[in-house]
Amino acid sequence: MTRIINENFVMKWFLLLSLVVAVVAEKAGELPSPEPCDEEACKLPECRCSSTEIPGGLAPRDTPQFVSVTFDDGVNVLNMWTYRDVIFNRRNSNGCPAGTTFYVSHEYTNYQLINELYNRGYEIALHSISHRVPQSWWSIASLEDIRKEIGEQKGQIAHFANIPADQIKGVRLPFLQMTGNTSFQMMKEFDLMYDHSWPTAAYRAPGLWPYTLHYESTQECFIPPCPTASIPGPWVLPMITWADPRGFPCAMVDACSYFPDREDENAWFAFIMQNFERHYFGNRAPFGFYVHEGYIRAYPAVQRAFVRFLDTINNLNDVFMVNAVDIIEWVKNPVPLNEYRSRPCKTVPSTICMARNCGPLVAAHNQITHWIPVCNVCPANYPWVGNPLGR
Ligand SMILES: *[C@@H]1O[C@H](CO)[C@@H](O)[C@H](O)[C@H]1NC(C)=O
């Protein structure tokens, strides 16, 4: 009798104490610290340790070489010309349409063009509403800041471009400026699948494959602060840096410290291929061509080299130019090259655009007047941070 009472008593106090600890931790906003990755506990499709091992234990020759081509910032009539010339109507060697991912920022974006890119099968992803300067603002942004800038941008793009919100799954932080745990916490809340902002040079050869943050990441922090909490859910799609001609790393093609003569197409083609082959003849970690459209527009020889590179890889039967999200989908359920090749192509249910050119809308923060092409009813006010739909 006494024993039972005692046990009950202890149990009650223990439960109460646990509750108090949980509440205090919640109040402080503290996230759990991660443990070193446990390969036995961390299993696909939900969990993967940060590792250079090929998913599914595949040999390199049985592994599709994925190529992630990405463009950042606003989408407008000018840069659409380049996308038409360089990207549109490409197919991989298996006959399926080639992908590209657009990390879109709101200002000066033409949402009718976003609708067109989506309907052509390209991936639309988040790059913040304001893309504000200075870069340091992002390094210390609060969870609420990041919700308003990136989380709420999901609904903003879905609304104005009239595309399904659940097809917006990716994030790239402005300036690749990491925000510690914050952006990944936000991603969980807004049901976003992966981040494509985090460069690595230490894990270039062999390259780092995508992974989750259930456990401790082994990736070096390029642009601190990087996440250090255990945040189960979102994936990290590392940006494996290129090596420039003197060996310095660059995450974005247009941000290399050294580069070949930008009038020299052959030198640029060789530069791209050299970086590509490090992946292709290595562990086939996803290869990235990450760039701003302005750069390839400004340097026609660089653009021609890029097109030659795309023509080359679109003819290789083990290379696939895909949307970034497709890489994560493959990593979650890795299948060998021959099975992947013979899959039916994915299709996108089309979504219409009721085109309207909305304006004049004056942005309250800087008094600039905008006309915004959208695929929906016009907003009453300029859509901005804190009022993403311009209500
Ligand atoms: C992220 O969370 C971990 C674990 O709670 C904490 O130690 C770390 O300081 C946090 N990072 C930042 C930048 O707040």
mmCIF file of C-alpha atoms and ligand atoms in Angstrom:
data_model
loop_
_atom_site.group_PDB
_atom_site.id
_atom_site.type_symbol
_atom_site.label_atom_id
_atom_site.label_comp_id
_atom_site.label_asym_id
_atom_site.label_seq_id
_atom_site.Cartn_x
_atom_site.Cartn_y
_atom_site.Cartn_z
ATOM 1 C CA MET A 1 0.000 0.000 0.000
ATOM 2 C CA THR A 2 2.679 2.487 1.019
ATOM 3 C CA ARG A 3 4.747 1.516 -2.011
ATOM 4 C CA ILE A 4 1.909 2.134 -4.411
ATOM 5 C CA ILE A 5 1.239 5.547 -2.905
ATOM 6 C CA ASN A 6 4.892 6.415 -3.090
ATOM 7 C CA GLU A 7 5.162 5.395 -6.698
ATOM 8 C CA ASN A 8 2.105 7.384 -7.553
ATOM 9 C CA PHE A 9 3.483 10.347 -5.736
ATOM 10 C CA VAL A 10 6.841 10.143 -7.497
ATOM 11 C CA MET A 11 5.171 9.629 -10.853
ATOM 12 C CA LYS A 12 2.956 12.677 -10.411
ATOM 13 C CA TRP A 13 5.882 14.871 -9.473
ATOM 14 C CA PHE A 14 7.910 13.530 -12.351
ATOM 15 C CA LEU A 15 5.132 14.309 -14.833
ATOM 16 C CA LEU A 16 4.644 17.765 -13.402
ATOM 17 C CA LEU A 17 8.361 18.457 -13.518
ATOM 18 C CA SER A 18 8.594 17.289 -17.167
ATOM 19 C CA LEU A 19 5.730 19.572 -18.023
ATOM 20 C CA VAL A 20 7.414 22.543 -16.349
ATOM 21 C CA VAL A 21 10.687 21.803 -18.166
ATOM 22 C CA ALA A 22 8.883 21.542 -21.517
ATOM 23 C CA VAL A 23 7.013 24.801 -20.944
ATOM 24 C CA VAL A 24 10.172 26.634 -19.911
ATOM 25 C CA ALA A 25 12.056 25.327 -22.961
ATOM 26 C CA GLU A 26 9.139 26.308 -25.204
ATOM 27 C CA LYS A 27 9.015 29.794 -23.672
ATOM 28 C CA ALA A 28 12.727 30.289 -24.245
ATOM 29 C CA GLY A 29 12.189 29.117 -27.847
ATOM 30 C CA GLU A 30 14.916 26.586 -27.351
ATOM 31 C CA LEU A 31 15.215 23.817 -29.864
ATOM 32 C CA PRO A 32 16.717 20.442 -29.042
ATOM 33 C CA SER A 33 20.422 20.034 -29.721
ATOM 34 C CA PRO A 34 21.172 17.290 -32.234
ATOM 35 C CA GLU A 35 23.172 14.159 -31.598
ATOM 36 C CA PRO A 36 25.777 12.738 -33.966
ATOM 37 C CA CYS A 37 23.949 10.954 -36.746
ATOM 38 C CA ASP A 38 22.794 7.422 -36.059
ATOM 39 C CA GLU A 39 22.767 5.569 -39.387
ATOM 40 C CA GLU A 40 20.590 2.830 -37.920
ATOM 41 C CA ALA A 41 17.876 5.185 -36.699
ATOM 42 C CA CYS A 42 18.030 7.708 -39.526
ATOM 43 C CA LYS A 43 16.447 6.032 -42.549
ATOM 44 C CA LEU A 44 14.957 7.144 -45.856
ATOM 45 C CA PRO A 45 12.526 8.417 -46.929
ATOM 46 C CA GLU A 46 12.237 10.801 -43.946
ATOM 47 C CA CYS A 47 15.762 11.000 -42.545
ATOM 48 C CA ARG A 48 19.275 11.027 -43.983
ATOM 49 C CA CYS A 49 22.605 11.702 -42.314
ATOM 50 C CA SER A 50 24.796 14.407 -43.876
ATOM 51 C CA SER A 51 27.021 12.210 -45.953
ATOM 52 C CA THR A 52 28.839 11.800 -49.254
ATOM 53 C CA GLU A 53 27.504 8.257 -49.596
ATOM 54 C CA ILE A 54 25.248 7.700 -52.574
ATOM 55 C CA PRO A 55 21.614 7.180 -51.469
ATOM 56 C CA GLY A 56 20.396 3.609 -51.702
ATOM 57 C CA GLY A 57 23.978 2.343 -51.605
ATOM 58 C CA LEU A 58 24.160 2.623 -55.408
ATOM 59 C CA ALA A 59 27.379 2.486 -57.386
ATOM 60 C CA PRO A 60 28.230 5.721 -59.265
ATOM 61 C CA ARG A 61 27.563 4.065 -62.644
ATOM 62 C CA ASP A 62 24.013 3.150 -61.487
ATOM 63 C CA THR A 63 23.344 6.648 -60.163
ATOM 64 C CA PRO A 64 21.590 9.320 -62.235
ATOM 65 C CA GLN A 65 23.761 12.433 -62.438
ATOM 66 C CA PHE A 66 21.358 15.234 -61.575
ATOM 67 C CA VAL A 67 22.002 18.775 -62.730
ATOM 68 C CA SER A 68 20.269 21.659 -60.944
ATOM 69 C CA VAL A 69 20.061 24.824 -63.032
ATOM 70 C CA THR A 70 18.726 27.729 -61.004
ATOM 71 C CA PHE A 71 17.966 31.422 -61.543
ATOM 72 C CA ASP A 72 17.386 33.842 -58.664
ATOM 73 C CA ASP A 73 15.370 37.044 -58.144
ATOM 74 C CA GLY A 74 12.553 38.796 -59.992
ATOM 75 C CA VAL A 75 11.109 37.325 -63.198
ATOM 76 C CA ASN A 76 10.279 39.930 -65.816
ATOM 77 C CA VAL A 77 9.887 40.395 -69.569
ATOM 78 C CA LEU A 78 13.602 41.034 -70.054
ATOM 79 C CA ASN A 79 14.981 37.953 -68.364
ATOM 80 C CA MET A 80 12.193 35.831 -69.859
ATOM 81 C CA TRP A 81 13.857 36.355 -73.274
ATOM 82 C CA THR A 82 16.975 34.635 -72.032
ATOM 83 C CA TYR A 83 14.970 31.811 -70.458
ATOM 84 C CA ARG A 84 13.190 31.281 -73.790
ATOM 85 C CA ASP A 85 16.475 31.159 -75.697
ATOM 86 C CA VAL A 86 18.448 29.037 -73.275
ATOM 87 C CA ILE A 87 16.090 26.850 -71.240
ATOM 88 C CA PHE A 88 12.735 26.364 -72.988
ATOM 89 C CA ASN A 89 11.907 23.148 -74.885
ATOM 90 C CA ARG A 90 14.911 21.202 -73.681
ATOM 91 C CA ARG A 91 14.615 17.491 -73.102
ATOM 92 C CA ASN A 92 16.773 15.024 -71.275
ATOM 93 C CA SER A 93 18.023 11.976 -73.169
ATOM 94 C CA ASN A 94 15.031 9.921 -71.932
ATOM 95 C CA GLY A 95 12.666 12.303 -73.712
ATOM 96 C CA CYS A 96 11.340 13.978 -70.581
ATOM 97 C CA PRO A 97 11.288 17.782 -70.337
ATOM 98 C CA ALA A 98 14.395 19.244 -68.677
ATOM 99 C CA GLY A 99 13.827 21.167 -65.447
ATOM 100 C CA THR A 100 15.048 24.442 -63.995
ATOM 101 C CA THR A 101 14.259 26.121 -60.680
ATOM 102 C CA PHE A 102 13.408 29.805 -60.238
ATOM 103 C CA TYR A 103 14.012 31.302 -56.786
ATOM 104 C CA VAL A 104 11.710 34.267 -57.091
ATOM 105 C CA SER A 105 11.756 37.538 -55.175
ATOM 106 C CA HIS A 106 8.579 39.636 -55.275
ATOM 107 C CA GLU A 107 9.735 43.090 -56.351
ATOM 108 C CA TYR A 108 9.374 43.649 -60.132
ATOM 109 C CA THR A 109 8.170 40.088 -60.664
ATOM 110 C CA ASN A 110 5.640 39.555 -63.435
ATOM 111 C CA TYR A 111 3.291 36.894 -62.079
ATOM 112 C CA GLN A 112 1.883 36.096 -65.513
ATOM 113 C CA LEU A 113 5.362 34.893 -66.459
ATOM 114 C CA ILE A 114 5.559 32.852 -63.248
ATOM 115 C CA ASN A 115 2.337 31.175 -64.351
ATOM 116 C CA GLU A 116 3.891 30.432 -67.748
ATOM 117 C CA LEU A 117 7.094 29.009 -66.216
ATOM 118 C CA TYR A 118 5.024 26.801 -63.917
ATOM 119 C CA ASN A 119 2.869 25.556 -66.784
ATOM 120 C CA ARG A 120 6.015 24.680 -68.727
ATOM 121 C CA GLY A 121 6.991 22.362 -65.884
ATOM 122 C CA TYR A 122 9.620 24.506 -64.180
ATOM 123 C CA GLU A 123 9.830 24.804 -60.443
ATOM 124 C CA ILE A 124 8.816 28.026 -58.701
ATOM 125 C CA ALA A 125 10.441 28.529 -55.310
ATOM 126 C CA LEU A 126 10.895 31.196 -52.641
ATOM 127 C CA HIS A 127 13.608 33.838 -52.394
ATOM 128 C CA SER A 128 11.795 36.377 -50.112
ATOM 129 C CA ILE A 129 9.352 39.195 -50.731
ATOM 130 C CA SER A 130 11.757 42.121 -50.258
ATOM 131 C CA HIS A 131 15.272 40.683 -50.838
ATOM 132 C CA ARG A 132 16.228 43.666 -48.692
ATOM 133 C CA VAL A 133 19.706 45.009 -48.011
ATOM 134 C CA PRO A 134 21.880 44.917 -46.005
ATOM 135 C CA GLN A 135 22.775 41.249 -46.109
ATOM 136 C CA SER A 136 23.424 41.349 -42.345
ATOM 137 C CA TRP A 137 19.690 41.956 -41.728
ATOM 138 C CA TRP A 138 19.096 38.347 -42.748
ATOM 139 C CA SER A 139 21.758 36.935 -40.436
ATOM 140 C CA ILE A 140 19.870 38.220 -37.393
ATOM 141 C CA ALA A 141 16.295 38.074 -38.721
ATOM 142 C CA SER A 142 13.752 36.770 -36.207
ATOM 143 C CA LEU A 143 11.432 33.850 -36.793
ATOM 144 C CA GLU A 144 8.602 36.356 -37.289
ATOM 145 C CA ASP A 145 10.686 38.283 -39.872
ATOM 146 C CA ILE A 146 11.371 35.089 -41.811
ATOM 147 C CA ARG A 147 7.728 34.012 -41.659
ATOM 148 C CA LYS A 148 6.682 37.333 -43.198
ATOM 149 C CA GLU A 149 9.445 37.442 -45.806
ATOM 150 C CA ILE A 150 9.504 33.820 -46.977
ATOM 151 C CA GLY A 151 6.719 31.765 -45.370
ATOM 152 C CA GLU A 152 4.012 34.199 -46.464
ATOM 153 C CA GLN A 153 5.586 34.515 -49.897
ATOM 154 C CA LYS A 154 4.303 31.006 -50.597
ATOM 155 C CA GLY A 155 0.683 32.205 -50.464
ATOM 156 C CA GLN A 156 1.598 35.391 -52.303
ATOM 157 C CA ILE A 157 3.048 33.627 -55.343
ATOM 158 C CA ALA A 158 0.292 31.001 -55.372
ATOM 159 C CA HIS A 159 -2.317 33.776 -55.335
ATOM 160 C CA PHE A 160 -0.917 36.183 -57.906
ATOM 161 C CA ALA A 161 0.432 33.554 -60.331
ATOM 162 C CA ASN A 162 -2.593 31.302 -59.769
ATOM 163 C CA ILE A 163 -0.526 28.178 -59.153
ATOM 164 C CA PRO A 164 -1.058 25.541 -56.431
ATOM 165 C CA ALA A 165 0.572 26.536 -53.137
ATOM 166 C CA ASP A 166 1.464 22.914 -52.420
ATOM 167 C CA GLN A 167 3.716 22.895 -55.493
ATOM 168 C CA ILE A 168 5.935 25.575 -53.954
ATOM 169 C CA LYS A 169 8.429 23.611 -51.897
ATOM 170 C CA GLY A 170 11.858 25.199 -52.067
ATOM 171 C CA VAL A 171 13.696 28.071 -50.410
ATOM 172 C CA ARG A 172 16.861 29.978 -51.231
ATOM 173 C CA LEU A 173 17.812 32.683 -48.750
ATOM 174 C CA PRO A 174 18.769 36.124 -50.141
ATOM 175 C CA PHE A 175 22.576 36.449 -50.562
ATOM 176 C CA LEU A 176 22.754 32.801 -49.394
ATOM 177 C CA GLN A 177 22.787 34.398 -45.949
ATOM 178 C CA MET A 178 21.859 31.682 -43.473
ATOM 179 C CA THR A 179 19.666 32.578 -40.480
ATOM 180 C CA GLY A 180 20.647 29.852 -38.023
ATOM 181 C CA ASN A 181 17.753 27.604 -37.040
ATOM 182 C CA THR A 182 15.173 30.203 -37.970
ATOM 183 C CA SER A 183 14.566 29.560 -41.669
ATOM 184 C CA PHE A 184 14.293 25.818 -41.049
ATOM 185 C CA GLN A 185 11.781 26.365 -38.232
ATOM 186 C CA MET A 186 9.781 28.530 -40.626
ATOM 187 C CA MET A 187 9.995 25.826 -43.317
ATOM 188 C CA LYS A 188 8.422 23.293 -40.964
ATOM 189 C CA GLU A 189 5.561 25.656 -40.163
ATOM 190 C CA PHE A 190 4.869 26.480 -43.814
ATOM 191 C CA ASP A 191 5.309 22.936 -45.072
ATOM 192 C CA LEU A 192 8.332 23.692 -47.240
ATOM 193 C CA MET A 193 10.446 20.732 -48.243
ATOM 194 C CA TYR A 194 13.997 21.832 -48.881
ATOM 195 C CA ASP A 195 16.553 24.619 -48.638
ATOM 196 C CA HIS A 196 19.008 25.269 -51.470
ATOM 197 C CA SER A 197 21.152 27.994 -49.876
ATOM 198 C CA TRP A 198 23.946 26.262 -48.028
ATOM 199 C CA PRO A 199 27.294 26.077 -49.861
ATOM 200 C CA THR A 200 30.005 23.527 -49.216
ATOM 201 C CA ALA A 201 33.591 23.401 -50.420
ATOM 202 C CA ALA A 202 34.848 20.832 -47.909
ATOM 203 C CA TYR A 203 32.494 18.208 -49.376
ATOM 204 C CA ARG A 204 33.077 18.864 -53.039
ATOM 205 C CA ALA A 205 34.898 15.686 -54.066
ATOM 206 C CA PRO A 206 33.281 13.436 -53.117
ATOM 207 C CA GLY A 207 30.240 15.700 -53.007
ATOM 208 C CA LEU A 208 27.698 16.045 -50.217
ATOM 209 C CA TRP A 209 24.286 14.543 -51.021
ATOM 210 C CA PRO A 210 21.047 16.087 -49.654
ATOM 211 C CA TYR A 211 20.275 15.308 -46.021
ATOM 212 C CA THR A 212 17.960 16.209 -43.150
ATOM 213 C CA LEU A 213 18.570 17.972 -39.828
ATOM 214 C CA HIS A 214 17.263 15.292 -37.468
ATOM 215 C CA TYR A 215 20.892 14.785 -36.422
ATOM 216 C CA GLU A 216 24.058 16.857 -36.381
ATOM 217 C CA SER A 217 25.169 18.189 -39.754
ATOM 218 C CA THR A 218 28.808 17.670 -40.703
ATOM 219 C CA GLN A 219 28.670 20.426 -43.326
ATOM 220 C CA GLU A 220 30.928 23.456 -42.770
ATOM 221 C CA CYS A 221 29.263 26.811 -42.271
ATOM 222 C CA PHE A 222 30.107 29.139 -45.161
ATOM 223 C CA ILE A 223 27.925 32.127 -44.309
ATOM 224 C CA PRO A 224 27.090 31.886 -40.572
ATOM 225 C CA PRO A 225 24.913 31.378 -38.629
ATOM 226 C CA CYS A 226 23.958 27.894 -39.850
ATOM 227 C CA PRO A 227 21.322 25.732 -38.143
ATOM 228 C CA THR A 228 22.690 23.775 -35.201
ATOM 229 C CA ALA A 229 19.460 22.461 -33.649
ATOM 230 C CA SER A 230 17.741 19.184 -34.407
ATOM 231 C CA ILE A 231 14.953 20.185 -36.815
ATOM 232 C CA PRO A 232 13.281 17.084 -38.263
ATOM 233 C CA GLY A 233 11.495 17.653 -41.548
ATOM 234 C CA PRO A 234 13.114 19.989 -44.057
ATOM 235 C CA TRP A 235 15.928 18.830 -46.338
ATOM 236 C CA VAL A 236 19.221 20.521 -47.066
ATOM 237 C CA LEU A 237 20.150 20.457 -50.761
ATOM 238 C CA PRO A 238 23.769 21.614 -50.467
ATOM 239 C CA MET A 239 25.203 23.974 -53.059
ATOM 240 C CA ILE A 240 28.419 22.174 -53.891
ATOM 241 C CA THR A 241 30.770 24.984 -54.887
ATOM 242 C CA TRP A 242 32.742 25.138 -58.088
ATOM 243 C CA ALA A 243 36.493 25.539 -58.016
ATOM 244 C CA ASP A 244 37.483 28.655 -59.928
ATOM 245 C CA PRO A 245 40.616 28.635 -62.155
ATOM 246 C CA ARG A 246 42.802 29.346 -59.111
ATOM 247 C CA GLY A 247 41.011 26.859 -56.904
ATOM 248 C CA PHE A 248 38.852 29.269 -54.883
ATOM 249 C CA PRO A 249 35.281 28.140 -54.198
ATOM 250 C CA CYS A 250 32.233 29.828 -55.693
ATOM 251 C CA ALA A 251 28.630 28.874 -54.968
ATOM 252 C CA MET A 252 27.154 31.052 -57.713
ATOM 253 C CA VAL A 253 28.700 30.912 -61.180
ATOM 254 C CA ASP A 254 28.580 34.716 -61.387
ATOM 255 C CA ALA A 255 30.359 35.160 -58.053
ATOM 256 C CA CYS A 256 33.677 33.429 -58.731
ATOM 257 C CA SER A 257 36.736 35.476 -57.718
ATOM 258 C CA TYR A 258 38.600 34.331 -60.818
ATOM 259 C CA PHE A 259 37.091 33.168 -64.081
ATOM 260 C CA PRO A 260 38.055 32.645 -67.729
ATOM 261 C CA ASP A 261 37.892 35.568 -70.144
ATOM 262 C CA ARG A 262 34.180 36.306 -70.540
ATOM 263 C CA GLU A 263 34.624 36.798 -74.280
ATOM 264 C CA ASP A 264 36.101 33.318 -74.638
ATOM 265 C CA GLU A 265 33.394 30.718 -75.219
ATOM 266 C CA ASN A 266 35.793 27.779 -75.420
ATOM 267 C CA ALA A 267 37.518 28.659 -72.174
ATOM 268 C CA TRP A 268 34.148 28.969 -70.439
ATOM 269 C CA PHE A 269 32.911 25.680 -71.847
ATOM 270 C CA ALA A 270 36.051 23.984 -70.555
ATOM 271 C CA PHE A 271 35.588 25.671 -67.148
ATOM 272 C CA ILE A 272 32.007 24.417 -66.831
ATOM 273 C CA MET A 273 32.899 20.891 -67.994
ATOM 274 C CA GLN A 274 35.827 20.666 -65.602
ATOM 275 C CA ASN A 275 33.540 21.383 -62.660
ATOM 276 C CA PHE A 276 30.829 19.081 -63.986
ATOM 277 C CA GLU A 277 33.223 16.180 -64.467
ATOM 278 C CA ARG A 278 34.295 16.321 -60.831
ATOM 279 C CA HIS A 279 30.743 15.172 -60.039
ATOM 280 C CA TYR A 280 30.137 12.954 -63.066
ATOM 281 C CA PHE A 281 33.343 10.971 -62.606
ATOM 282 C CA GLY A 282 33.019 11.110 -58.814
ATOM 283 C CA ASN A 283 30.118 10.159 -56.532
ATOM 284 C CA ARG A 284 27.545 11.855 -58.784
ATOM 285 C CA ALA A 285 26.341 14.252 -56.110
ATOM 286 C CA PRO A 286 23.992 16.774 -57.769
ATOM 287 C CA PHE A 287 25.820 19.331 -59.905
ATOM 288 C CA GLY A 288 24.651 22.941 -59.854
ATOM 289 C CA PHE A 289 24.713 25.750 -62.365
ATOM 290 C CA TYR A 290 23.532 28.576 -60.112
ATOM 291 C CA VAL A 291 23.406 31.977 -61.739
ATOM 292 C CA HIS A 292 21.547 35.269 -62.174
ATOM 293 C CA GLU A 293 20.106 35.841 -65.617
ATOM 294 C CA GLY A 294 21.797 39.249 -65.908
ATOM 295 C CA TYR A 295 25.204 37.589 -66.047
ATOM 296 C CA ILE A 296 24.548 35.356 -69.019
ATOM 297 C CA ARG A 297 22.715 38.177 -70.781
ATOM 298 C CA ALA A 298 25.691 40.510 -70.282
ATOM 299 C CA TYR A 299 28.253 38.018 -71.615
ATOM 300 C CA PRO A 300 27.099 36.321 -74.823
ATOM 301 C CA ALA A 301 30.172 34.061 -74.961
ATOM 302 C CA VAL A 302 29.365 32.778 -71.456
ATOM 303 C CA GLN A 303 25.784 32.213 -72.601
ATOM 304 C CA ARG A 304 26.934 30.246 -75.662
ATOM 305 C CA ALA A 305 29.211 28.112 -73.473
ATOM 306 C CA PHE A 306 26.297 27.472 -71.116
ATOM 307 C CA VAL A 307 24.049 26.426 -74.033
ATOM 308 C CA ARG A 308 26.797 24.119 -75.325
ATOM 309 C CA PHE A 309 27.055 22.580 -71.870
ATOM 310 C CA LEU A 310 23.283 22.036 -71.703
ATOM 311 C CA ASP A 311 23.269 20.527 -75.226
ATOM 312 C CA THR A 312 26.037 18.190 -74.095
ATOM 313 C CA ILE A 313 24.376 16.949 -70.919
ATOM 314 C CA ASN A 314 20.933 16.695 -72.531
ATOM 315 C CA ASN A 315 22.505 14.058 -74.789
ATOM 316 C CA LEU A 316 24.148 11.978 -72.073
ATOM 317 C CA ASN A 317 21.996 9.012 -71.117
ATOM 318 C CA ASP A 318 22.928 9.105 -67.428
ATOM 319 C CA VAL A 319 22.535 12.859 -66.844
ATOM 320 C CA PHE A 320 19.246 14.574 -65.942
ATOM 321 C CA MET A 321 18.618 18.292 -65.801
ATOM 322 C CA VAL A 322 15.745 18.490 -63.313
ATOM 323 C CA ASN A 323 13.892 20.756 -60.926
ATOM 324 C CA ALA A 324 15.690 20.914 -57.596
ATOM 325 C CA VAL A 325 12.700 19.328 -55.839
ATOM 326 C CA ASP A 326 13.009 16.277 -58.132
ATOM 327 C CA ILE A 327 16.466 15.647 -56.677
ATOM 328 C CA ILE A 328 15.019 15.516 -53.158
ATOM 329 C CA GLU A 329 12.231 13.191 -54.367
ATOM 330 C CA TRP A 330 14.839 10.826 -55.844
ATOM 331 C CA VAL A 331 16.995 10.908 -52.723
ATOM 332 C CA LYS A 332 13.969 9.986 -50.587
ATOM 333 C CA ASN A 333 13.279 6.974 -52.811
ATOM 334 C CA PRO A 334 16.461 6.263 -54.755
ATOM 335 C CA VAL A 335 16.136 3.951 -57.751
ATOM 336 C CA PRO A 336 18.920 2.819 -60.081
ATOM 337 C CA LEU A 337 19.651 4.697 -63.286
ATOM 338 C CA ASN A 338 17.974 2.229 -65.685
ATOM 339 C CA GLU A 339 14.758 2.252 -63.674
ATOM 340 C CA TYR A 340 14.818 6.035 -63.391
ATOM 341 C CA ARG A 341 15.391 6.460 -67.136
ATOM 342 C CA SER A 342 12.422 4.338 -68.112
ATOM 343 C CA ARG A 343 9.905 6.036 -65.863
ATOM 344 C CA PRO A 344 7.074 7.927 -67.537
ATOM 345 C CA CYS A 345 7.639 11.676 -67.622
ATOM 346 C CA LYS A 346 5.872 13.632 -64.930
ATOM 347 C CA THR A 347 3.122 15.957 -66.063
ATOM 348 C CA VAL A 348 1.860 19.244 -64.654
ATOM 349 C CA PRO A 349 -1.896 19.891 -64.598
ATOM 350 C CA SER A 350 -2.172 23.256 -66.300
ATOM 351 C CA THR A 351 -3.540 26.275 -64.531
ATOM 352 C CA ILE A 352 -5.033 29.265 -66.320
ATOM 353 C CA CYS A 353 -4.048 32.891 -66.085
ATOM 354 C CA MET A 354 -6.784 35.532 -66.021
ATOM 355 C CA ALA A 355 -4.312 38.218 -66.980
ATOM 356 C CA ARG A 356 -4.639 41.647 -65.410
ATOM 357 C CA ASN A 357 -2.118 44.450 -65.214
ATOM 358 C CA CYS A 358 -2.633 46.033 -61.809
ATOM 359 C CA GLY A 359 -1.771 49.598 -60.958
ATOM 360 C CA PRO A 360 -0.811 52.207 -60.257
ATOM 361 C CA LEU A 361 0.101 50.781 -56.831
ATOM 362 C CA VAL A 362 2.369 52.932 -54.691
ATOM 363 C CA ALA A 363 4.716 51.081 -52.357
ATOM 364 C CA ALA A 364 4.308 52.709 -48.947
ATOM 365 C CA HIS A 365 7.918 52.009 -47.873
ATOM 366 C CA ASN A 366 9.602 53.907 -50.731
ATOM 367 C CA GLN A 367 6.817 55.686 -52.695
ATOM 368 C CA ILE A 368 7.700 53.862 -55.925
ATOM 369 C CA THR A 369 4.750 53.291 -58.271
ATOM 370 C CA HIS A 370 4.287 49.774 -59.618
ATOM 371 C CA TRP A 371 2.223 48.038 -62.267
ATOM 372 C CA ILE A 372 2.029 44.347 -61.480
ATOM 373 C CA PRO A 373 0.973 41.767 -64.081
ATOM 374 C CA VAL A 374 -0.999 39.084 -62.221
ATOM 375 C CA CYS A 375 -3.287 36.114 -62.934
ATOM 376 C CA ASN A 376 -5.916 37.023 -60.359
ATOM 377 C CA VAL A 377 -7.983 39.942 -59.140
ATOM 378 C CA CYS A 378 -5.990 43.112 -58.579
ATOM 379 C CA PRO A 379 -4.842 43.957 -55.052
ATOM 380 C CA ALA A 380 -6.094 47.166 -53.453
ATOM 381 C CA ASN A 381 -2.623 48.039 -52.166
ATOM 382 C CA TYR A 382 0.950 47.283 -53.098
ATOM 383 C CA PRO A 383 1.655 43.748 -51.830
ATOM 384 C CA TRP A 384 4.581 43.788 -49.444
ATOM 385 C CA VAL A 385 6.062 42.269 -46.296
ATOM 386 C CA GLY A 386 3.279 41.985 -43.699
ATOM 387 C CA ASN A 387 0.584 42.416 -46.367
ATOM 388 C CA PRO A 388 1.572 39.843 -49.004
ATOM 389 C CA LEU A 389 -1.755 39.916 -50.863
ATOM 390 C CA GLY A 390 -1.993 43.729 -50.876
ATOM 391 C CA ARG A 391 -5.304 43.825 -49.031
HETATM 392 C C1 LIG B 1 19.953 26.881 -32.725
HETATM 393 O O1 LIG B 1 19.473 25.993 -31.738
HETATM 394 C C2 LIG B 1 20.500 25.422 -30.932
HETATM 395 C C3 LIG B 1 19.844 24.375 -30.041
HETATM 396 O O2 LIG B 1 18.810 24.928 -29.262
HETATM 397 C C4 LIG B 1 21.189 26.533 -30.143
HETATM 398 O O3 LIG B 1 22.228 25.991 -29.373
HETATM 399 C C5 LIG B 1 21.741 27.573 -31.123
HETATM 400 O O4 LIG B 1 22.273 28.661 -30.414
HETATM 401 C C6 LIG B 1 20.647 28.056 -32.066
HETATM 402 N N1 LIG B 1 21.245 28.926 -33.077
HETATM 403 C C7 LIG B 1 21.014 30.230 -33.149
HETATM 404 C C8 LIG B 1 21.765 30.996 -34.193
HETATM 405 O O5 LIG B 1 20.221 30.803 -32.416
#
